[in-house]
C-alpha cells in the first residue's frame, strides 16, 4: 500500500467516524424528562404565565422613608439600657 492511499484511507475513516459520532448523539430512547410533556405543553400554550402584579410599575412608597429604613439597617440604634436592679441591704423587716 502506497503512502498516498494510506493517507486517503485514514482521512476517509476519520470523516466517517465524525458522522458516526453525530449519529450516535441523536438516538431515540426514554430520558429523565420524558414524563413532563403534558405540563410543558400546557405551559407553552398559556397566554400570559406571569403574575398580573408583575406589570405594576407604580411602586408605592416614599424615597425618604426607604432611605431612613436603609440607614436604620446600616446604623442600628443602640440597645435600651438594662432595667435597674434594686438591692435591699439590712434587716428582714420583721419586728418581734
Short mmCIF file of C-alpha atoms in Angstrom, two decimals:
data_model
loop_
_atom_site.label_atom_id
_atom_site.label_comp_id
_atom_site.label_asym_id
_atom_site.label_seq_id
_atom_site.Cartn_x
_atom_site.Cartn_y
_atom_site.Cartn_z
CA UNK A 1 0.00 0.00 0.00
CA UNK A 2 1.44 3.28 -1.01
CA UNK A 3 1.76 6.25 1.24
CA UNK A 4 -0.91 8.29 -0.58
CA UNK A 5 -3.51 5.53 -0.45
CA UNK A 6 -2.88 5.04 3.30
CA UNK A 7 -3.34 8.76 3.85
CA UNK A 8 -6.59 8.77 1.87
CA UNK A 9 -7.82 5.75 3.81
CA UNK A 10 -7.09 7.48 7.13
CA UNK A 11 -8.84 10.69 6.00
CA UNK A 12 -11.93 8.77 4.87
CA UNK A 13 -12.06 6.80 8.11
CA UNK A 14 -11.80 9.98 10.22
CA UNK A 15 -14.52 11.68 8.16
CA UNK A 16 -16.85 8.71 8.57
CA UNK A 17 -16.14 8.45 12.29
CA UNK A 18 -17.22 12.09 12.69
CA UNK A 19 -20.55 11.28 11.06
CA UNK A 20 -20.99 8.23 13.27
CA UNK A 21 -20.41 10.29 16.39
CA UNK A 22 -23.09 12.76 15.28
CA UNK A 23 -25.47 9.91 14.53
CA UNK A 24 -24.93 8.35 17.96
CA UNK A 25 -25.79 11.63 19.71
CA UNK A 26 -29.32 11.55 18.23
CA UNK A 27 -30.58 8.20 19.45
CA UNK A 28 -34.21 7.57 20.44
CA UNK A 29 -34.80 6.45 23.99
CA UNK A 30 -36.62 7.45 27.16
CA UNK A 31 -34.92 10.24 29.08
CA UNK A 32 -35.42 11.55 32.60
CA UNK A 33 -37.53 14.48 31.35
CA UNK A 34 -39.85 12.35 29.21
CA UNK A 35 -42.76 12.50 31.69
CA UNK A 36 -43.14 16.30 31.67
CA UNK A 37 -44.59 16.71 28.18
CA UNK A 38 -48.17 17.42 29.28
CA UNK A 39 -47.03 20.06 31.75
CA UNK A 40 -44.65 21.53 29.19
CA UNK A 41 -47.35 21.76 26.53
CA UNK A 42 -49.84 23.39 28.90
CA UNK A 43 -47.26 25.97 29.96
CA UNK A 44 -46.27 26.54 26.36
CA UNK A 45 -49.85 27.36 25.39
CA UNK A 46 -50.55 29.62 28.37
CA UNK A 47 -51.34 33.14 27.16
CA UNK A 48 -49.67 35.05 29.99
CA UNK A 49 -47.96 32.90 32.62
CA UNK A 50 -46.77 35.88 34.68
CA UNK A 51 -48.46 37.19 37.79
CA UNK A 52 -50.72 40.18 36.92
CA UNK A 53 -49.00 42.25 39.62
CA UNK A 54 -45.67 41.82 37.81
CA UNK A 55 -46.62 44.62 35.39
CA UNK A 56 -47.27 47.12 38.17
CA UNK A 57 -44.76 49.89 37.60
CA UNK A 58 -46.17 52.22 40.25
CA UNK A 59 -44.25 51.21 43.32
CA UNK A 60 -45.97 52.60 46.36
CA UNK A 61 -43.59 54.09 48.88
CA UNK A 62 -41.63 57.15 49.76
CA UNK A 63 -37.97 57.57 48.87
CA UNK A 64 -37.14 59.39 52.10
CA UNK A 65 -38.80 56.65 54.12
CA UNK A 66 -36.90 53.94 52.22
CA UNK A 67 -33.63 55.82 52.79
CA UNK A 68 -34.40 56.06 56.52
CA UNK A 69 -35.03 52.33 56.68
CA UNK A 70 -31.76 51.64 54.86
CA UNK A 71 -29.90 53.93 57.27
CA UNK A 72 -31.58 52.12 60.16
CA UNK A 73 -30.11 48.84 58.90
CA UNK A 74 -26.72 50.43 58.27
CA UNK A 75 -26.51 52.17 61.64
CA UNK A 76 -28.85 50.37 64.05
CA UNK A 77 -29.97 52.25 67.17
CA UNK A 78 -28.20 51.32 70.41
CA UNK A 79 -29.96 48.74 72.57
CA UNK A 80 -32.01 50.04 75.50
CA UNK A 81 -30.27 50.14 78.90
CA UNK A 82 -30.85 47.16 81.17
CA UNK A 83 -33.55 47.57 83.82
CA UNK A 84 -32.46 48.92 87.22
CA UNK A 85 -31.93 46.30 89.89
CA UNK A 86 -32.91 47.18 93.45
CA UNK A 87 -30.90 45.51 96.17
CA UNK A 88 -32.18 45.73 99.76
CA UNK A 89 -29.46 45.51 102.38
CA UNK A 90 -30.30 45.24 106.03
CA UNK A 91 -32.81 43.53 108.27
CA UNK A 92 -35.62 41.40 107.15
CA UNK A 93 -38.17 43.96 108.27
CA UNK A 94 -39.82 41.55 110.74
CA UNK A 95 -40.50 43.03 114.21
CA UNK A 96 -40.64 40.96 117.42
#
